[in-house]
Amino acid sequence: MTLQKEYLCDVLIIGSGAAGLSMALQLADHAKVMVLSKGALREGSTLYAQGGIAAVFDENDSIASHVNDTLIAGAGLCDETAVQYTAEHAREAMQWLIQQGVPFDQYQDQDGSMKYHLTREGGHSHRRILHAADATGQAVQITLVDQVKRHPNIQLLEHYNAIDLISAADKKRCHGAYIWNQQQRRVEVVSARFVALATGGASKVYLYTSNPDVASGDGIAMAWRAGCRVANMEFNQFHPTSLYHPDAPNFLITEAMRGEGAYLKRPDGSRFMPDFDERAELAPRDIVARAIDYEMKRLGANCVYLDISHQDHDFILEHFPTIYAKCLSVGLDITKEPIPVVPAAHYTCGGVMVNLNSQTDIANLYAVGEVAYTGLHGANRMASNSLLECVVFAQAAARHILSELPHAPMPPPLPQWDESRVSDSDEEIVITHNWHELRLFMWDYVGIVRTDKRLQRALHRAELLQQEIHEYYSHFKVSNNLLELRNLVMVAELIIRSAMQRKESRGLHYNLDYPNALPDSTPTILNPASLIQQ
């Protein structure tokens, strides 16, 4: 057996979005850091985030108000301690991003001073969204990438998949990970004193999603296989407004557009959100997505329409240049006509359970960002709290690791990857077929509206796919598509089982068999020790 390439570092960070890169920069002055990126360094969900980041900067706003808005949007399932912690550290996190060079929009006040332009989004009672036009995520990602590339203590590995975490025999301590070098097509191994998962969410499990291809639930699946608990996996946020056009897949229309006065309309031009909620277009995302889903099914329509054409032409171009340019590229002028939109899977509110230091159930293993369940989002994430969570908890994880680093032992020698009994696959069509089947039944049976019968059908199909993919994985060499499919089907089963346990409708989880919310509700927690692994 040929020896694989081995790496050694203080901290291995798996993922290169806002969470992973923020954490790397917080650590790098005092530790040797390695960042693993599945695609190009700039690729990932952060890059596509449009709206902005929530933090209290307005003197008329307050942390208490930010906390209260988040709790209301979370539909009674938020962890109040986590919400309070996040809101209290929001401004500090944004100041750090500003120091890194993120160009949030500013304007000149009447007294001549420069102030940050704050917008408002659904669920927020005040203007508290810092943004860089309508491409905030891109501004954050590009800024952080530029910073990490300059730091001598950060080693960047692009186009690498993490395969599995390497833990002690008792699964109580993490020592590193097996990684897949896509370009050399070989497995390598990383030994690390600490490992952090910053892999993002799992929205690629659905047929229609606003997320990039890399959002395949890798960190959640790896942590589950390693022995970590997961929580609230049934709460998948469907962004209400994704552009509906054959030439523009996966393009999000930011919620900030509704914050600046855009209306949702039926094909006949009439508004419908006031019929569903007194907050109309500014209701939380779960309510807006269900309203759109209901109207589309009721009318047999392929889409509804988001209309901001009544606003001033220059106002639209100033605030939404990215959306304007994208829509114009497919023949839509948003200053003159409405935008056809549909809901799309957007955000995984649940994830790997962590504490306020971002620690998981396994020593030396952390989870930060969308991969993690901190309790911040509850049953529904409020707009612009996602990038905020990435930075706040990246800082928390970095602080904790730096406090532990002086007395953290080096990892023991790690076992080599054994592929002596596997061969190259000659049937890639199996992966393609299973991939499509998985995403289709998850959309049909575990989507915006669910029933017990649909969930049971989905579980049956997920279990069959688990068996088939496990057999395939055991006999053939790994590949990018196989690794992602293996993780997605694992996460799909976790979503389904979580949804089946919740005998009510709350937030993003709506079950026609249990249309009402229970008077008392708790997070759904799944433990690998209590479920038979496939």
Short mmCIF file of C-alpha atoms in Angstrom, two decimals:
data_model
loop_
_atom_site.label_atom_id
_atom_site.label_comp_id
_atom_site.label_asym_id
_atom_site.label_seq_id
_atom_site.Cartn_x
_atom_site.Cartn_y
_atom_site.Cartn_z
CA MET A 1 0.00 0.00 0.00
CA THR A 2 1.37 3.40 -1.03
CA LEU A 3 1.79 5.90 1.79
CA GLN A 4 -0.54 8.86 1.48
CA LYS A 5 0.54 12.47 1.80
CA GLU A 6 0.18 13.71 5.37
CA TYR A 7 -0.26 17.21 6.79
CA LEU A 8 0.14 18.49 10.33
CA CYS A 9 -1.33 21.70 11.72
CA ASP A 10 -2.63 23.24 14.91
CA VAL A 11 -6.12 23.88 13.54
CA LEU A 12 -7.79 22.31 10.51
CA ILE A 13 -10.76 24.36 9.28
CA ILE A 14 -13.01 22.51 6.83
CA GLY A 15 -14.81 25.17 4.80
CA SER A 16 -13.86 28.54 3.36
CA GLY A 17 -16.89 30.80 3.72
CA ALA A 18 -17.43 33.62 6.19
CA ALA A 19 -17.28 31.27 9.19
CA GLY A 20 -14.13 29.40 8.18
CA LEU A 21 -12.13 32.39 6.97
CA SER A 22 -13.13 34.59 9.93
CA MET A 23 -12.00 31.84 12.27
CA ALA A 24 -8.72 31.35 10.40
CA LEU A 25 -7.85 35.04 10.62
CA GLN A 26 -8.70 35.16 14.33
CA LEU A 27 -6.34 32.23 14.98
CA ALA A 28 -3.47 32.71 12.58
CA ASP A 29 -1.34 35.11 14.62
CA HIS A 30 -0.90 32.39 17.24
CA ALA A 31 -1.43 29.06 15.45
CA LYS A 32 -0.62 27.16 12.27
CA VAL A 33 -3.95 27.00 10.41
CA MET A 34 -5.02 24.94 7.41
CA VAL A 35 -8.20 25.83 5.48
CA LEU A 36 -9.84 23.22 3.27
CA SER A 37 -11.98 24.50 0.39
CA LYS A 38 -14.10 22.08 -1.64
CA GLY A 39 -14.16 24.40 -4.63
CA ALA A 40 -12.35 27.60 -5.49
CA LEU A 41 -11.64 29.66 -2.38
CA ARG A 42 -14.25 32.29 -3.24
CA GLU A 43 -17.01 29.79 -3.97
CA GLY A 44 -19.68 29.03 -1.36
CA SER A 45 -22.93 30.32 0.10
CA THR A 46 -21.32 33.45 1.56
CA LEU A 47 -20.48 34.69 -1.92
CA TYR A 48 -24.15 34.65 -2.94
CA ALA A 49 -25.60 36.31 0.17
CA GLN A 50 -27.18 39.56 -0.99
CA GLY A 51 -29.08 41.28 1.80
CA GLY A 52 -26.62 42.05 4.58
CA ILE A 53 -25.75 41.49 8.23
CA ALA A 54 -27.89 42.46 11.22
CA ALA A 55 -26.37 44.52 14.06
CA VAL A 56 -27.50 47.44 16.20
CA PHE A 57 -25.90 50.62 14.83
CA ASP A 58 -28.89 52.99 14.95
CA GLU A 59 -29.28 55.02 18.15
CA ASN A 60 -33.04 54.40 18.01
CA ASP A 61 -32.48 50.63 17.91
CA SER A 62 -31.46 48.35 20.78
CA ILE A 63 -29.99 44.93 21.48
CA ALA A 64 -33.21 44.07 23.32
CA SER A 65 -35.18 44.81 20.15
CA HIS A 66 -32.84 42.66 18.01
CA VAL A 67 -33.24 39.84 20.55
CA ASN A 68 -37.03 40.17 20.62
CA ASP A 69 -37.34 40.20 16.82
CA THR A 70 -35.18 37.08 16.58
CA LEU A 71 -37.22 35.26 19.21
CA ILE A 72 -40.47 36.10 17.44
CA ALA A 73 -39.15 34.93 14.05
CA GLY A 74 -37.85 31.74 15.69
CA ALA A 75 -41.42 30.81 16.64
CA GLY A 76 -40.72 29.90 20.25
CA LEU A 77 -37.80 27.53 19.65
CA CYS A 78 -34.80 29.85 19.92
CA ASP A 79 -32.29 29.37 22.71
CA GLU A 80 -32.59 32.75 24.44
CA THR A 81 -29.04 32.59 25.79
CA ALA A 82 -27.66 32.09 22.28
CA VAL A 83 -29.82 34.89 20.90
CA GLN A 84 -28.73 37.30 23.61
CA TYR A 85 -25.06 36.34 23.14
CA THR A 86 -25.25 36.85 19.37
CA ALA A 87 -27.01 40.23 19.56
CA GLU A 88 -24.61 41.49 22.22
CA HIS A 89 -21.56 40.56 20.12
CA ALA A 90 -23.01 41.68 16.77
CA ARG A 91 -21.53 45.17 16.69
CA GLU A 92 -18.10 43.90 17.76
CA ALA A 93 -18.21 41.34 14.95
CA MET A 94 -19.17 43.97 12.39
CA GLN A 95 -16.42 46.31 13.59
CA TRP A 96 -13.97 43.46 13.02
CA LEU A 97 -15.24 42.98 9.46
CA ILE A 98 -14.92 46.73 8.88
CA GLN A 99 -11.32 46.55 10.13
CA GLN A 100 -10.66 43.77 7.62
CA GLY A 101 -11.84 46.13 4.88
CA VAL A 102 -15.43 45.08 4.12
CA PRO A 103 -16.93 48.11 2.28
CA PHE A 104 -20.36 48.45 3.85
CA ASP A 105 -22.46 51.21 2.26
CA GLN A 106 -22.22 54.64 3.89
CA TYR A 107 -23.86 58.02 3.41
CA GLN A 108 -23.12 61.57 4.53
CA ASP A 109 -25.35 62.78 7.34
CA GLN A 110 -26.70 66.33 7.59
CA ASP A 111 -23.87 67.26 9.96
CA GLY A 112 -21.31 66.09 7.39
CA SER A 113 -20.34 62.87 9.18
CA MET A 114 -20.33 59.49 7.43
CA LYS A 115 -22.78 56.88 8.68
CA TYR A 116 -23.53 53.33 7.64
CA HIS A 117 -26.63 52.91 5.51
CA LEU A 118 -28.97 50.50 7.28
CA THR A 119 -31.79 48.70 5.51
CA ARG A 120 -34.66 46.68 6.91
CA GLU A 121 -35.75 43.15 6.14
CA GLY A 122 -38.57 40.79 7.10
CA GLY A 123 -39.01 40.23 10.83
CA HIS A 124 -36.93 43.27 11.87
CA SER A 125 -38.64 46.13 13.69
CA HIS A 126 -35.81 48.57 12.90
CA ARG A 127 -33.34 49.34 10.13
CA ARG A 128 -30.30 47.39 11.31
CA ILE A 129 -28.94 45.64 8.21
CA LEU A 130 -25.43 46.66 7.18
CA HIS A 131 -24.90 45.91 3.51
CA ALA A 132 -22.69 46.45 0.49
CA ALA A 133 -25.36 47.35 -2.08
CA ASP A 134 -27.08 44.02 -2.84
CA ALA A 135 -23.90 41.92 -2.86
CA THR A 136 -22.88 41.89 0.81
CA GLY A 137 -21.75 38.27 0.83
CA GLN A 138 -19.50 38.86 -2.15
CA ALA A 139 -17.91 41.86 -0.44
CA VAL A 140 -17.32 39.87 2.75
CA GLN A 141 -15.95 36.80 0.93
CA ILE A 142 -13.58 38.73 -1.34
CA THR A 143 -12.27 40.80 1.57
CA LEU A 144 -11.62 37.77 3.78
CA VAL A 145 -10.03 35.78 0.95
CA ASP A 146 -7.62 38.64 0.28
CA GLN A 147 -6.69 38.72 3.98
CA VAL A 148 -6.10 34.97 4.40
CA LYS A 149 -3.99 34.80 1.27
CA ARG A 150 -1.63 37.35 2.82
CA HIS A 151 -1.20 35.55 6.14
CA PRO A 152 1.92 33.36 6.37
CA ASN A 153 0.39 31.07 9.01
CA ILE A 154 -2.60 30.05 6.89
CA GLN A 155 -2.21 27.18 4.42
CA LEU A 156 -4.98 26.99 1.83
CA LEU A 157 -5.98 23.73 0.14
CA GLU A 158 -8.42 24.38 -2.71
CA HIS A 159 -10.44 21.68 -4.49
CA TYR A 160 -10.31 19.25 -1.59
CA ASN A 161 -13.22 17.32 -0.07
CA ALA A 162 -13.20 16.23 3.53
CA ILE A 163 -14.16 12.54 3.59
CA ASP A 164 -14.42 11.71 7.27
CA LEU A 165 -13.19 12.91 10.64
CA ILE A 166 -10.59 10.79 12.41
CA SER A 167 -11.40 10.31 16.08
CA ALA A 168 -10.19 8.21 18.98
CA ALA A 169 -11.55 4.68 19.34
CA ASP A 170 -14.05 5.85 21.95
CA LYS A 171 -15.19 8.69 19.62
CA LYS A 172 -14.56 11.23 22.37
CA ARG A 173 -11.71 13.18 20.75
CA CYS A 174 -11.05 14.33 17.17
CA HIS A 175 -7.52 14.08 15.76
CA GLY A 176 -7.87 15.10 12.11
CA ALA A 177 -9.53 14.11 8.85
CA TYR A 178 -9.17 12.14 5.66
CA ILE A 179 -9.32 14.47 2.67
CA TRP A 180 -9.79 13.94 -1.07
CA ASN A 181 -7.47 15.74 -3.45
CA GLN A 182 -9.75 16.30 -6.46
CA GLN A 183 -6.97 17.19 -8.87
CA GLN A 184 -4.58 14.36 -7.96
CA ARG A 185 -7.53 12.01 -7.31
CA ARG A 186 -6.06 10.62 -4.13
CA VAL A 187 -6.83 10.44 -0.42
CA GLU A 188 -4.57 12.37 1.97
CA VAL A 189 -4.63 12.76 5.74
CA VAL A 190 -4.47 15.79 8.05
CA SER A 191 -3.42 15.55 11.70
CA ALA A 192 -4.60 18.48 13.78
CA ARG A 193 -4.79 19.49 17.41
CA PHE A 194 -8.17 21.04 16.72
CA VAL A 195 -10.68 20.62 13.88
CA ALA A 196 -13.46 23.04 12.95
CA LEU A 197 -16.37 22.31 10.63
CA ALA A 198 -17.42 25.39 8.64
CA THR A 199 -18.96 23.56 5.70
CA GLY A 200 -22.27 25.42 5.43
CA GLY A 201 -25.72 23.89 5.06
CA ALA A 202 -27.46 21.14 3.15
CA SER A 203 -29.93 22.85 0.80
CA LYS A 204 -28.61 20.89 -2.17
CA VAL A 205 -30.69 18.01 -0.79
CA TYR A 206 -33.62 19.76 -2.51
CA LEU A 207 -34.33 19.93 -6.23
CA TYR A 208 -34.67 23.72 -6.23
CA THR A 209 -32.22 25.70 -4.15
CA SER A 210 -30.64 29.15 -4.06
CA ASN A 211 -27.40 27.61 -2.76
CA PRO A 212 -24.29 26.78 -4.80
CA ASP A 213 -23.41 23.17 -5.61
CA VAL A 214 -21.04 22.85 -2.63
CA ALA A 215 -23.90 23.04 -0.07
CA SER A 216 -24.20 19.27 0.32
CA GLY A 217 -24.35 18.86 4.09
CA ASP A 218 -20.83 17.45 4.38
CA GLY A 219 -20.03 18.73 7.87
CA ILE A 220 -23.35 17.59 9.33
CA ALA A 221 -22.94 14.10 7.90
CA MET A 222 -19.29 13.80 8.99
CA ALA A 223 -20.08 14.97 12.52
CA TRP A 224 -23.01 12.54 12.75
CA ARG A 225 -20.83 9.61 11.62
CA ALA A 226 -18.23 10.69 14.20
CA GLY A 227 -20.81 10.55 17.01
CA CYS A 228 -22.14 14.11 17.35
CA ARG A 229 -25.77 14.92 18.04
CA VAL A 230 -27.75 17.08 15.62
CA ALA A 231 -30.78 19.25 16.34
CA ASN A 232 -33.74 20.84 14.53
CA MET A 233 -32.93 19.35 11.14
CA GLU A 234 -36.62 19.57 10.13
CA PHE A 235 -36.40 23.36 9.87
CA ASN A 236 -35.27 24.04 6.32
CA GLN A 237 -35.77 27.61 5.27
CA PHE A 238 -37.17 28.16 1.80
CA HIS A 239 -36.33 31.64 0.59
CA PRO A 240 -39.58 33.06 -0.80
CA THR A 241 -38.11 34.77 -3.84
CA SER A 242 -35.77 33.04 -6.24
CA LEU A 243 -35.78 34.17 -9.86
CA TYR A 244 -37.97 31.92 -12.00
CA HIS A 245 -36.35 31.83 -15.43
CA PRO A 246 -34.92 28.96 -17.51
CA ASP A 247 -31.73 30.92 -18.22
CA ALA A 248 -31.06 31.94 -14.60
CA PRO A 249 -31.05 28.97 -12.20
CA ASN A 250 -30.25 29.45 -8.50
CA PHE A 251 -30.46 33.23 -8.44
CA LEU A 252 -31.80 34.76 -5.26
CA ILE A 253 -33.82 37.98 -5.13
CA THR A 254 -32.85 39.56 -1.82
CA GLU A 255 -35.39 40.14 0.93
CA ALA A 256 -34.06 43.70 1.12
CA MET A 257 -36.05 44.43 -2.03
CA ARG A 258 -39.26 43.84 -0.06
CA GLY A 259 -37.73 45.91 2.72
CA GLU A 260 -37.46 48.78 0.26
CA GLY A 261 -41.09 48.56 -0.85
CA ALA A 262 -41.42 45.75 -3.40
CA TYR A 263 -44.82 44.01 -3.58
CA LEU A 264 -45.62 40.35 -4.16
CA LYS A 265 -48.35 39.92 -6.77
CA ARG A 266 -50.45 37.23 -8.40
CA PRO A 267 -50.25 36.79 -12.19
CA ASP A 268 -53.23 39.16 -12.50
CA GLY A 269 -51.26 41.92 -10.74
CA SER A 270 -53.12 41.83 -7.39
CA ARG A 271 -51.26 41.73 -4.09
CA PHE A 272 -51.82 38.73 -1.82
CA MET A 273 -49.54 39.03 1.25
CA PRO A 274 -51.96 41.34 3.15
CA ASP A 275 -54.43 38.42 3.01
CA PHE A 276 -52.00 36.20 4.95
CA ASP A 277 -50.29 38.45 7.50
CA GLU A 278 -50.66 42.01 8.77
CA ARG A 279 -46.93 42.53 8.11
CA ALA A 280 -47.60 41.72 4.44
CA GLU A 281 -44.35 41.46 2.44
CA LEU A 282 -42.29 42.03 5.61
CA ALA A 283 -43.60 38.92 7.38
CA PRO A 284 -40.96 36.28 8.29
CA ARG A 285 -39.78 34.03 5.49
CA ASP A 286 -41.74 30.93 6.51
CA ILE A 287 -45.03 32.81 6.26
CA VAL A 288 -44.15 34.42 2.93
CA ALA A 289 -42.90 31.14 1.41
CA ARG A 290 -46.06 29.26 2.45
CA ALA A 291 -48.25 32.07 1.10
CA ILE A 292 -46.49 31.91 -2.28
CA ASP A 293 -46.69 28.10 -2.29
CA TYR A 294 -50.42 28.27 -1.48
CA GLU A 295 -51.17 30.84 -4.21
CA MET A 296 -49.17 28.94 -6.83
CA LYS A 297 -51.00 25.68 -6.05
CA ARG A 298 -54.40 27.38 -5.80
CA LEU A 299 -54.00 29.15 -9.12
CA GLY A 300 -51.99 26.46 -10.89
CA ALA A 301 -49.35 29.12 -11.52
CA ASN A 302 -45.68 28.44 -12.23
CA CYS A 303 -44.63 31.51 -10.26
CA VAL A 304 -45.73 34.74 -8.62
CA TYR A 305 -44.25 38.21 -9.19
CA LEU A 306 -42.14 40.61 -7.15
CA ASP A 307 -42.69 44.19 -8.28
CA ILE A 308 -40.51 47.18 -7.36
CA SER A 309 -41.10 49.06 -10.63
CA HIS A 310 -43.17 51.72 -8.80
CA GLN A 311 -39.98 52.96 -7.10
CA ASP A 312 -37.71 55.58 -8.65
CA HIS A 313 -35.48 54.29 -11.46
CA ASP A 314 -32.26 55.63 -9.92
CA PHE A 315 -33.22 54.32 -6.46
CA ILE A 316 -33.54 50.80 -7.87
CA LEU A 317 -30.20 50.96 -9.68
CA GLU A 318 -28.43 52.34 -6.61
CA HIS A 319 -29.79 49.76 -4.16
CA PHE A 320 -30.04 46.66 -6.37
CA PRO A 321 -27.38 46.85 -9.09
CA THR A 322 -26.60 43.11 -9.02
CA ILE A 323 -30.23 42.05 -9.36
CA TYR A 324 -30.87 44.70 -12.01
CA ALA A 325 -27.92 43.49 -14.10
CA LYS A 326 -28.80 39.80 -13.68
CA CYS A 327 -32.44 40.31 -14.63
CA LEU A 328 -31.50 42.52 -17.57
CA SER A 329 -29.20 39.75 -18.84
CA VAL A 330 -32.27 37.52 -19.28
CA GLY A 331 -34.45 40.27 -20.76
CA LEU A 332 -36.15 41.63 -17.61
CA ASP A 333 -36.00 45.32 -16.75
CA ILE A 334 -36.97 45.48 -13.08
CA THR A 335 -37.44 49.26 -13.27
CA LYS A 336 -40.37 48.65 -15.65
CA GLU A 337 -41.72 45.15 -15.00
CA PRO A 338 -42.17 42.64 -12.16
CA ILE A 339 -39.80 39.75 -11.49
CA PRO A 340 -41.15 36.18 -11.73
CA VAL A 341 -40.21 34.37 -8.51
CA VAL A 342 -40.64 31.01 -6.74
CA PRO A 343 -39.47 29.72 -3.34
CA ALA A 344 -36.22 27.76 -3.19
CA ALA A 345 -34.43 25.84 -0.43
CA HIS A 346 -32.12 28.37 1.14
CA TYR A 347 -30.92 27.71 4.68
CA THR A 348 -30.48 24.82 7.13
CA CYS A 349 -31.60 26.11 10.54
CA GLY A 350 -30.58 22.94 12.35
CA GLY A 351 -27.21 21.28 12.45
CA VAL A 352 -24.46 19.94 14.67
CA MET A 353 -25.14 20.79 18.30
CA VAL A 354 -22.63 23.24 19.82
CA ASN A 355 -22.31 25.42 22.91
CA LEU A 356 -21.47 29.14 23.03
CA ASN A 357 -17.80 28.28 22.36
CA SER A 358 -18.84 26.39 19.20
CA GLN A 359 -17.74 23.09 20.78
CA THR A 360 -19.44 19.88 19.64
CA ASP A 361 -19.97 16.68 21.62
CA ILE A 362 -16.45 15.53 20.64
CA ALA A 363 -13.37 17.10 22.22
CA ASN A 364 -11.23 19.22 19.87
CA LEU A 365 -14.06 19.40 17.30
CA TYR A 366 -15.89 22.69 16.67
CA ALA A 367 -18.70 23.66 14.29
CA VAL A 368 -19.31 27.22 13.11
CA GLY A 369 -21.88 28.83 10.83
CA GLU A 370 -24.72 27.13 8.99
CA VAL A 371 -23.36 23.64 9.75
CA ALA A 372 -23.96 24.26 13.46
CA TYR A 373 -27.01 24.38 15.68
CA THR A 374 -26.41 27.16 18.21
CA GLY A 375 -30.07 27.73 19.04
CA LEU A 376 -30.02 31.21 17.48
CA HIS A 377 -32.52 30.52 14.72
CA GLY A 378 -35.11 28.31 16.39
CA ALA A 379 -37.86 27.25 14.02
CA ASN A 380 -37.09 29.97 11.47
CA ARG A 381 -34.01 32.11 10.79
CA MET A 382 -34.60 35.84 10.69
CA ALA A 383 -33.12 37.63 7.69
CA SER A 384 -29.46 38.71 7.94
CA ASN A 385 -28.74 36.77 11.13
CA SER A 386 -26.83 34.07 9.20
CA LEU A 387 -23.61 35.88 8.29
CA LEU A 388 -23.79 37.44 11.73
CA GLU A 389 -23.80 34.00 13.36
CA CYS A 390 -20.80 32.99 11.22
CA VAL A 391 -18.60 35.83 12.47
CA VAL A 392 -19.78 35.92 16.09
CA PHE A 393 -19.27 32.19 16.63
CA ALA A 394 -16.05 32.09 14.60
CA GLN A 395 -14.70 34.60 17.11
CA ALA A 396 -16.03 32.52 20.01
CA ALA A 397 -14.43 29.33 18.67
CA ALA A 398 -11.12 31.07 18.01
CA ARG A 399 -11.01 32.53 21.52
CA HIS A 400 -11.65 29.12 23.05
CA ILE A 401 -9.08 27.33 20.89
CA LEU A 402 -6.42 29.93 21.71
CA SER A 403 -7.11 29.46 25.42
CA GLU A 404 -6.65 25.68 25.02
CA LEU A 405 -3.75 25.75 22.58
CA PRO A 406 -0.84 26.10 25.05
CA HIS A 407 -1.59 22.75 26.70
CA ALA A 408 -3.21 20.85 23.83
CA PRO A 409 -1.25 17.67 22.94
CA MET A 410 -0.21 16.76 19.43
CA PRO A 411 -2.43 14.12 17.80
CA PRO A 412 -1.26 10.50 17.81
CA PRO A 413 -0.16 8.74 14.60
CA LEU A 414 -3.24 8.37 12.41
CA PRO A 415 -4.25 5.25 10.45
CA GLN A 416 -3.65 5.31 6.72
CA TRP A 417 -6.57 5.26 4.30
CA ASP A 418 -7.07 1.73 2.97
CA GLU A 419 -8.31 1.39 -0.59
CA SER A 420 -6.63 -1.92 -1.33
CA ARG A 421 -9.97 -3.68 -1.86
CA VAL A 422 -11.75 -1.10 -4.02
CA SER A 423 -11.66 -0.30 -7.73
CA ASP A 424 -12.55 2.52 -10.10
CA SER A 425 -16.25 2.77 -10.79
CA ASP A 426 -17.48 1.84 -14.25
CA GLU A 427 -21.09 2.92 -13.53
CA GLU A 428 -21.19 6.62 -12.69
CA ILE A 429 -24.81 6.60 -13.88
CA VAL A 430 -25.73 5.04 -10.53
CA ILE A 431 -24.59 8.21 -8.74
CA THR A 432 -26.38 10.48 -11.22
CA HIS A 433 -29.64 8.56 -10.95
CA ASN A 434 -29.59 8.39 -7.14
CA TRP A 435 -28.68 12.06 -6.92
CA HIS A 436 -31.72 13.10 -8.95
CA GLU A 437 -34.08 10.69 -7.16
CA LEU A 438 -32.99 11.99 -3.75
CA ARG A 439 -33.47 15.66 -4.55
CA LEU A 440 -36.81 15.03 -6.27
CA PHE A 441 -38.46 13.08 -3.44
CA MET A 442 -37.13 15.51 -0.85
CA TRP A 443 -38.74 18.38 -2.79
CA ASP A 444 -42.04 16.52 -3.27
CA TYR A 445 -42.37 14.93 0.17
CA VAL A 446 -40.28 17.01 2.63
CA GLY A 447 -40.76 20.48 1.20
CA ILE A 448 -42.64 23.60 2.32
CA VAL A 449 -45.79 21.61 3.22
CA ARG A 450 -45.56 18.05 4.59
CA THR A 451 -47.80 15.18 5.69
CA ASP A 452 -47.11 12.01 7.68
CA LYS A 453 -47.71 9.91 4.57
CA ARG A 454 -45.26 11.95 2.50
CA LEU A 455 -42.62 11.73 5.24
CA GLN A 456 -43.04 7.95 5.52
CA ARG A 457 -42.59 7.59 1.77
CA ALA A 458 -39.49 9.78 1.91
CA LEU A 459 -37.96 7.75 4.74
CA HIS A 460 -38.52 4.50 2.89
CA ARG A 461 -36.76 5.85 -0.19
CA ALA A 462 -33.93 7.38 1.86
CA GLU A 463 -33.26 4.05 3.60
CA LEU A 464 -33.11 2.22 0.27
CA LEU A 465 -30.71 4.83 -1.10
CA GLN A 466 -28.58 4.57 2.04
CA GLN A 467 -28.14 0.84 1.45
CA GLU A 468 -27.36 1.25 -2.23
CA ILE A 469 -24.89 4.08 -1.73
CA HIS A 470 -23.19 2.30 1.19
CA GLU A 471 -22.61 -0.74 -0.99
CA TYR A 472 -21.33 1.43 -3.82
CA TYR A 473 -19.03 3.37 -1.46
CA SER A 474 -17.61 0.11 -0.09
CA HIS A 475 -16.60 -1.23 -3.48
CA PHE A 476 -15.39 1.76 -5.48
CA LYS A 477 -12.84 4.53 -5.10
CA VAL A 478 -14.16 7.82 -3.85
CA SER A 479 -15.01 10.76 -6.08
CA ASN A 480 -16.41 14.23 -5.50
CA ASN A 481 -19.93 13.24 -6.60
CA LEU A 482 -19.93 10.04 -4.56
CA LEU A 483 -18.77 11.83 -1.41
CA GLU A 484 -21.45 14.51 -1.78
CA LEU A 485 -24.19 11.98 -2.51
CA ARG A 486 -23.16 9.88 0.52
CA ASN A 487 -23.41 12.96 2.73
CA LEU A 488 -26.65 14.25 1.22
CA VAL A 489 -28.54 11.01 1.69
CA MET A 490 -27.36 10.88 5.31
CA VAL A 491 -28.57 14.42 5.92
CA ALA A 492 -31.83 13.69 4.09
CA GLU A 493 -32.55 10.88 6.53
CA LEU A 494 -31.80 13.18 9.48
CA ILE A 495 -34.20 15.81 8.09
CA ILE A 496 -36.95 13.24 7.55
CA ARG A 497 -36.57 11.60 10.97
CA SER A 498 -36.58 15.01 12.67
CA ALA A 499 -39.72 16.03 10.76
CA MET A 500 -41.45 12.79 11.74
CA GLN A 501 -40.75 13.43 15.42
CA ARG A 502 -42.38 16.87 15.41
CA LYS A 503 -46.14 16.41 15.93
CA GLU A 504 -47.07 20.05 15.29
CA SER A 505 -46.63 22.86 12.78
CA ARG A 506 -44.17 25.53 13.82
CA GLY A 507 -42.01 27.98 11.91
CA LEU A 508 -40.56 26.37 8.81
CA HIS A 509 -42.06 22.95 9.56
CA TYR A 510 -45.67 22.74 8.36
CA ASN A 511 -47.46 19.38 8.55
CA LEU A 512 -51.05 19.20 7.31
CA ASP A 513 -51.71 16.36 9.77
CA TYR A 514 -50.70 18.59 12.70
CA PRO A 515 -51.62 22.13 11.57
CA ASN A 516 -51.45 23.72 15.03
CA ALA A 517 -48.53 24.54 17.29
CA LEU A 518 -48.24 22.73 20.62
CA PRO A 519 -48.40 24.86 23.79
CA ASP A 520 -44.95 23.64 24.82
CA SER A 521 -42.27 22.72 22.32
CA THR A 522 -38.61 21.77 22.51
CA PRO A 523 -35.84 21.31 19.95
CA THR A 524 -35.71 17.99 18.08
CA ILE A 525 -32.46 16.26 19.03
CA LEU A 526 -31.14 13.15 17.28
CA ASN A 527 -28.34 11.08 18.81
CA PRO A 528 -26.29 8.65 16.67
CA ALA A 529 -26.11 6.27 19.61
CA SER A 530 -29.89 5.83 19.51
CA LEU A 531 -30.29 5.25 15.76
CA ILE A 532 -29.03 2.27 13.81
CA GLN A 533 -26.39 3.38 11.31
CA GLN A 534 -26.74 2.15 7.75
#
